[in-house]
Every structure is written in structure tokens, then in C-alpha cells.
CSV table of C-alpha atoms in Angstrom, one decimal:
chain,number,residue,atom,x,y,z
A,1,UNK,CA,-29.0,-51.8,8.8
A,2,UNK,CA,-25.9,-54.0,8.6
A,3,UNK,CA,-23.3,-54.7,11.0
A,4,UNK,CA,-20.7,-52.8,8.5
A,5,UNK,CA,-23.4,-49.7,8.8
A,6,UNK,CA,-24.0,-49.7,12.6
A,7,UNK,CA,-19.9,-49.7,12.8
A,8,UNK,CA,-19.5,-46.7,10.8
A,9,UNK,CA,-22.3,-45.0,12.9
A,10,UNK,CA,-20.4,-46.0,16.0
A,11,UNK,CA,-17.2,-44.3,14.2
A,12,UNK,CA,-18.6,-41.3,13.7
A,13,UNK,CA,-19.8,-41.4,17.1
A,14,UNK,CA,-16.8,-41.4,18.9
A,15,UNK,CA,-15.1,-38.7,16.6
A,16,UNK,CA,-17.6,-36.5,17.6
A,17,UNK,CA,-17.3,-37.2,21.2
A,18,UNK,CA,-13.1,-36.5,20.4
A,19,UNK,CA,-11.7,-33.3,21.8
A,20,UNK,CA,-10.7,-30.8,18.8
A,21,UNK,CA,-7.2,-30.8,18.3
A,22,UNK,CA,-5.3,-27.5,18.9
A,23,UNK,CA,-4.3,-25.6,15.5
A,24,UNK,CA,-0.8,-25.1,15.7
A,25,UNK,CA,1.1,-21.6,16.5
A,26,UNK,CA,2.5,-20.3,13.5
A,27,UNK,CA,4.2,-17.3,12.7
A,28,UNK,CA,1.3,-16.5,10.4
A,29,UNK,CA,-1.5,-17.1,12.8
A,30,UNK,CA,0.3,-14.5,15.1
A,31,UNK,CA,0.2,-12.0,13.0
A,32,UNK,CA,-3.2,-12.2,12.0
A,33,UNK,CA,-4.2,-12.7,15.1
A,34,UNK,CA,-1.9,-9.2,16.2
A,35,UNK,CA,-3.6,-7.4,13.4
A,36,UNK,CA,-7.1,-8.2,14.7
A,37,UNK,CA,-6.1,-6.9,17.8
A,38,UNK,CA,-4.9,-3.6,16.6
A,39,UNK,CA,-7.8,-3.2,14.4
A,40,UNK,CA,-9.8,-3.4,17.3
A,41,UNK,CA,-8.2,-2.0,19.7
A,42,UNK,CA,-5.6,0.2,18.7
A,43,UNK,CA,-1.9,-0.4,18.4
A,44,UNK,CA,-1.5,0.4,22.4
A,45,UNK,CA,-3.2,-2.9,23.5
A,46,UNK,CA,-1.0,-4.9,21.4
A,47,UNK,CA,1.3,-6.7,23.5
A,48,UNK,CA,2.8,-10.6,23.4
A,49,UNK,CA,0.9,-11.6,26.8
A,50,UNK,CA,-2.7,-10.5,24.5
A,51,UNK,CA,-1.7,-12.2,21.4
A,52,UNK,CA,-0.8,-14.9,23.7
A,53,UNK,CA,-4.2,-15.2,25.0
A,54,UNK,CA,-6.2,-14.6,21.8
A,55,UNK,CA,-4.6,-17.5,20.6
A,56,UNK,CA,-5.6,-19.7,23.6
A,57,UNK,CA,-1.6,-20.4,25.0
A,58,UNK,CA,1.1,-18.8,26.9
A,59,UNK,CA,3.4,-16.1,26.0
A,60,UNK,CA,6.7,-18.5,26.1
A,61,UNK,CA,4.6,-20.4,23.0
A,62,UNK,CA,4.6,-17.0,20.7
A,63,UNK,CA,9.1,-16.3,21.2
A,64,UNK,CA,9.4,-20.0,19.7
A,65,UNK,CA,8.5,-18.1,16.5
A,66,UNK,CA,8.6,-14.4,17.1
A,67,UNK,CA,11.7,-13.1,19.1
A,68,UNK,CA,9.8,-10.2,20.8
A,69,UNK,CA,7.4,-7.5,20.3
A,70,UNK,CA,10.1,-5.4,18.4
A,71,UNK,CA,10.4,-8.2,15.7
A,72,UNK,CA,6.0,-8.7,15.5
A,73,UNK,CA,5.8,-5.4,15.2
A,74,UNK,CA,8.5,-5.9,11.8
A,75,UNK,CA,6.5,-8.5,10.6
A,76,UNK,CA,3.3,-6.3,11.2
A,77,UNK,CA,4.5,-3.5,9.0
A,78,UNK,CA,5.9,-6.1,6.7
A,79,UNK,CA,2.4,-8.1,6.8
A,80,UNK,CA,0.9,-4.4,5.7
A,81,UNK,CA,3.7,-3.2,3.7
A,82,UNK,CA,3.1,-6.5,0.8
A,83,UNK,CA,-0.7,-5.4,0.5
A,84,UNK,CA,1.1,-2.0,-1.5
A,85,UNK,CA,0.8,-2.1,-5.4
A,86,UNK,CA,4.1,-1.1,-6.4
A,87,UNK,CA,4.0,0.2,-10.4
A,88,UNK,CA,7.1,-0.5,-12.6
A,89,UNK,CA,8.2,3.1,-13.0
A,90,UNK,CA,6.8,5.5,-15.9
A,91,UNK,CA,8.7,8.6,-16.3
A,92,UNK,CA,5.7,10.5,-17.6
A,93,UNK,CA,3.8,9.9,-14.0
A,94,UNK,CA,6.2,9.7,-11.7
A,95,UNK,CA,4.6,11.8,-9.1
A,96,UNK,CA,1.2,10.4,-9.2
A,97,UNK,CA,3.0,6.7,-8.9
A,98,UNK,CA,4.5,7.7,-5.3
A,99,UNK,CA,1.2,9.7,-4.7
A,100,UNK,CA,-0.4,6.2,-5.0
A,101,UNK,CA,1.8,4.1,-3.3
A,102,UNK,CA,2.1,6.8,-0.4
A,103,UNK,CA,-1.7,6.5,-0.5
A,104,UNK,CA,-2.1,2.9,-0.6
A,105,UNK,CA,0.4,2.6,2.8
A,106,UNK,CA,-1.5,5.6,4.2
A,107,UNK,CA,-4.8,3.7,3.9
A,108,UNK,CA,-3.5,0.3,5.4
A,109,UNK,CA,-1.9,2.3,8.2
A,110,UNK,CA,-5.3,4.3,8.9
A,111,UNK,CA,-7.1,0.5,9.2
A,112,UNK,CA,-4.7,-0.4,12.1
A,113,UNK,CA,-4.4,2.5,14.4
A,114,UNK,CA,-1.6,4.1,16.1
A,115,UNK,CA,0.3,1.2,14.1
A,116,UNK,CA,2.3,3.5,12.2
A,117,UNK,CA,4.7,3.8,15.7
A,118,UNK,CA,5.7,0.4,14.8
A,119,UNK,CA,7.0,2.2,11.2
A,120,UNK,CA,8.4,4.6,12.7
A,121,UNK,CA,10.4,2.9,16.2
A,122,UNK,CA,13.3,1.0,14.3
A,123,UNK,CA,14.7,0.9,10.2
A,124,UNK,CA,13.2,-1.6,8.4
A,125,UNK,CA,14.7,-4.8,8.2
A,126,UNK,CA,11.9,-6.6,6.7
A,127,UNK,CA,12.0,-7.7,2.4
A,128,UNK,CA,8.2,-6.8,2.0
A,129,UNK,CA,9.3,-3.5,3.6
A,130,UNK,CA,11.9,-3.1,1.5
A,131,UNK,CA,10.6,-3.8,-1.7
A,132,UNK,CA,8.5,-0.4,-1.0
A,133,UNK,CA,12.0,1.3,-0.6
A,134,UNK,CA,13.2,-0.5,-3.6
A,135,UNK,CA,9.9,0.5,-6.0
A,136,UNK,CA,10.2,4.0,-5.0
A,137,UNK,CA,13.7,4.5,-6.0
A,138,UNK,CA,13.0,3.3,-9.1
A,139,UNK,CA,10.2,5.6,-9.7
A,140,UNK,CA,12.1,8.3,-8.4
A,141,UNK,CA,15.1,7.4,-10.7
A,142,UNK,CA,13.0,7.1,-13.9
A,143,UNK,CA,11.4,10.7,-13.1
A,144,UNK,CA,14.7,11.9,-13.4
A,145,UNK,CA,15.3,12.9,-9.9
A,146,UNK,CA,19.1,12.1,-8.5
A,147,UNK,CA,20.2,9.6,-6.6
A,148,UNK,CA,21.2,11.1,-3.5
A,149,UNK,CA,17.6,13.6,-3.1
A,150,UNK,CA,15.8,10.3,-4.5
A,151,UNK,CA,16.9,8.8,-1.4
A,152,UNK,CA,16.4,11.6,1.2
A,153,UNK,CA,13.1,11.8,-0.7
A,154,UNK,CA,11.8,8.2,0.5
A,155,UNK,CA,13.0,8.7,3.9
A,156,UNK,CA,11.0,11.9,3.4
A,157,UNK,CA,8.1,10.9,2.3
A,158,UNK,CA,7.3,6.9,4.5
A,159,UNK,CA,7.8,9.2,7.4
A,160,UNK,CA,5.3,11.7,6.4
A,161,UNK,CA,2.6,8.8,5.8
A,162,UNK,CA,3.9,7.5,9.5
A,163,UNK,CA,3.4,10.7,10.6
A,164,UNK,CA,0.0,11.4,9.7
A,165,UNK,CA,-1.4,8.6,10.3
A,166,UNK,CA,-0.2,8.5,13.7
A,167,UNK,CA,-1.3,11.5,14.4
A,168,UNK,CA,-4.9,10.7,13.1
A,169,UNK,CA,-4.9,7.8,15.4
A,170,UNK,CA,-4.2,9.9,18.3
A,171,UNK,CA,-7.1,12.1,17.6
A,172,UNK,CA,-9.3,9.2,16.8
A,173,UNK,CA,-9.7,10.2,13.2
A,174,UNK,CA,-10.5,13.6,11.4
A,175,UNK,CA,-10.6,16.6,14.1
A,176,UNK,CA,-13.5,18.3,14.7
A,177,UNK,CA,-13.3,21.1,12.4
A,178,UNK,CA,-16.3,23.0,13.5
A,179,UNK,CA,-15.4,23.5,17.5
A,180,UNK,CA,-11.2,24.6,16.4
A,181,UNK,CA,-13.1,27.1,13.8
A,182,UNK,CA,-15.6,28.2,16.7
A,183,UNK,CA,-12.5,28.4,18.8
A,184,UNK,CA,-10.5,30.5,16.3
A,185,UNK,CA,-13.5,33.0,15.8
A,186,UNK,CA,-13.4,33.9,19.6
A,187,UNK,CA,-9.6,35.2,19.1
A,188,UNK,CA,-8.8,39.1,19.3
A,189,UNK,CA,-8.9,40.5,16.0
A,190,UNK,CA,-5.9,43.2,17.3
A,191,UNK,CA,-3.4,40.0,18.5
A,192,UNK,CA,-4.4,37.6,15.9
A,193,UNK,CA,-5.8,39.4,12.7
A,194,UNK,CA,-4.1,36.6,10.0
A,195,UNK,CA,-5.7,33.9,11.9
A,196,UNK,CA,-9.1,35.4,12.3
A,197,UNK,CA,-10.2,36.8,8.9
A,198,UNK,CA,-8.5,33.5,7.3
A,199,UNK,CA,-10.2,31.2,10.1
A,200,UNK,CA,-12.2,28.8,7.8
A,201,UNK,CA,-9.1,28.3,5.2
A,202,UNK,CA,-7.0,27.4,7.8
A,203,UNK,CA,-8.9,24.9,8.4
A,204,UNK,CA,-10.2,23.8,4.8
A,205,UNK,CA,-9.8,20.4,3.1
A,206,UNK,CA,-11.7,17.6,2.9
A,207,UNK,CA,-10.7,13.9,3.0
A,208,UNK,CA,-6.8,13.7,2.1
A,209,UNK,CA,-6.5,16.6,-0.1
A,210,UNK,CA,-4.1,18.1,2.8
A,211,UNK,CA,-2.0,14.7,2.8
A,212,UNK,CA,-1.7,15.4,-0.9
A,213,UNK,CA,-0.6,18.7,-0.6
A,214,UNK,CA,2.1,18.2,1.6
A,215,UNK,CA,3.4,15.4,-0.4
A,216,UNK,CA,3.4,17.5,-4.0
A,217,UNK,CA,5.1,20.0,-2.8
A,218,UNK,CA,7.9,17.8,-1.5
A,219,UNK,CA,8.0,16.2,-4.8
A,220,UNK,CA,7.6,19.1,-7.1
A,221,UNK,CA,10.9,20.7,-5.6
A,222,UNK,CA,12.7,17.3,-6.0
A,223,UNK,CA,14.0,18.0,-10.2
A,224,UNK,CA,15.7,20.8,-8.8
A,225,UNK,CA,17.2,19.4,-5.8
A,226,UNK,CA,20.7,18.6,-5.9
């Protein structure tokens, strides 16, 4: 070995020996590193002090990038909100285009739970957010629906998919069916007869058909709104 080899060995040695340098906080790296959390743990243990220590620093490091929880909660929706396939508008399938895109939200919402509260605390003031807003006004607009119920229609329909998903994340996922049918069976016939002999369609559906439901009849009634 020559002297120009036993240097580079040396070289290599003491960059070994060097303590790793800190990635840098980014506004990115908060966000994924928020999202991990939530998937986790639930949108409840999300707080700045957490992300703070996930990411090996102090709280004061995150609000040189995020202003407070209110605006990561923004970019978290936002973060969520550009995974969402929007589809240039086709008047023949206009329903089934919000269906998916109601869908698509619904399903990044159910991977992050209880993160729909962040939806539904403040108006969105994010573009990714808004490009969702934008996308189904167009498709509402090309199905031939007006302006005015288009709009009332979106409102309508983002806080539906908040809605439910919150709701699932509150009850841990799907409900257990078989102890509220159980439940329902041990009613009086004579003070609840509906509920009783229609017991297990009350609670019928499987997967999302009962998300789906609620969002075709919203839309079905919209060519005839005002």
C-alpha cells in the first residue's frame, strides 16, 4: 500500500468517526412527519410540541416554517387533498365523477383518522384544497346543474365525506353490526314495531354502499334544484 492509499484510508476514517449532520426542518419534513403521527395515532395526538419531538428539535424550530397548528393542519388537508384525481368534466358521467372524487378524499381521510376535524374546523385557504373545489364545479357545471345549487352542492357534499369519516374514526372503524342488531331484537314489539320487524335492513350495507347512497340522492335531486 502506498502513502496516497494509507491517506485515503485515514480519510475515510475520520468521516466515519464525524457526527451526522442534522437534516434540516422543512416545511415538507413537517408534514410528513405530522401525517405519520396521525396515521399512527390518531388526529388527537397531533400537536406542535409531538411533531417537534419526532423530528429531534424544539417546538420554536417548527413556527419558523409553520405559523401554528391551525395552518399544519391546512397544509395537512392540503398535503391529502393533491393525492385526489380530479377528471376534466364529462357531461355524460357527471355523477359517477364526483362519486369518485368524493371517494378518493373519503379513502385518504379514512388513512389518517379523526383528521377530517382538520377539514372541517376553518374554510379552506389552501390551492391544493381548492383545486378540489374548482374540479367539482366544473363537473357540476358540465352536468348541467346551476350555478348557485352547484355551489351549495360542493359545500354539501366535502362535508358529508368530513362527516363520515369523522364519525368512522370515532368509532374506530365499521360498528359492530351484530351487537346494535342483537340490541334492536330485544326492543318491545308494541313500542317499536317499524324498528323490530325491519331490524337487519336497518342495519344492512356493506363496505361504502351507505356513503354512496347518501351521496346519489343528493345529486340525483340536483337537475331539478333551482
Amino acid at each position: 500500500m502506498n502513502r496516497e492509499e494509507w491517506a485515503t484510508q485515514i480519510a475515510a476514517l475520520e468521516q466515519e468517526s464525524a457526527p451526522a449532520r442534522k437534516e434540516p426542518i422543512t416545511v415538507s419534513r413537517i408534514v410528513t412527519t405530522a401525517l405519520k403521527l396521525v396515521e399512527a395515532e390518531g388526529f388527537d395526538a397531533l400537536t406542535m410540541r409531538r411533531v417537534a419531538a419526532a423530528l429531534q428539535t424544539g417546538p420554536a424550530s417548527l413556527y419558523a416554517h409553520v405559523r401554528n397548528k391551525a395552518d399544519l393542519d391546512d397544509l395537512l388537508i392540503g398535503t391529502l387533498s393533491r393525492n385526489i384525481v380530479v377528471p376534466a368534466p364529462d357531461a355524460g358521467r357527471w355523477r359517477e365523477q364526483v362519486l369518485d372524487v368524493c371517494g378518493q378524499l373519503r379513502d385518504q381521510f379514512l388513512h389518517y383518522p379523526g383528521i377530517a376535524r382538520a377539514a372541517l374546523s376553518a374554510p379552506p385557504a389552501n390551492l391544493d384544497t381548492l383545486r378540489i373545489t374548482e374540479g367539482l364545479l366544473g363537473i357540476f357545471l358540465a352536468g348541467g346543474v346551476s350555478p348557485q345549487p352547484a355551489a351549495w352542492a360542493i359545500d354539501a357534499v366535502l362535508l358529508y365525506v368530513s362527516g363520515y369519516t369523522f364519525e368512522s374514526s370515532l368509532r374506530g372503524g365499521q360498528p359492530d353490526r351484530s351487537e346494535m342488531v342483537a340490541r334492536l331484537r330485544m326492543l318491545p314489539v308494541s313500542r317499536f314495531p317499524h324498528v323490530v320487524e325491519h331490524v337487519d335492513t336497518l342495519n344492512s350495507g356493506e363496505g361504502h354502499e351507505r356513503f354512496e347512497f347518501a351521496l346519489r340522492l343528493l345529486l340525483d335531486g340536483l337537475t331539478t334544484a333551482g
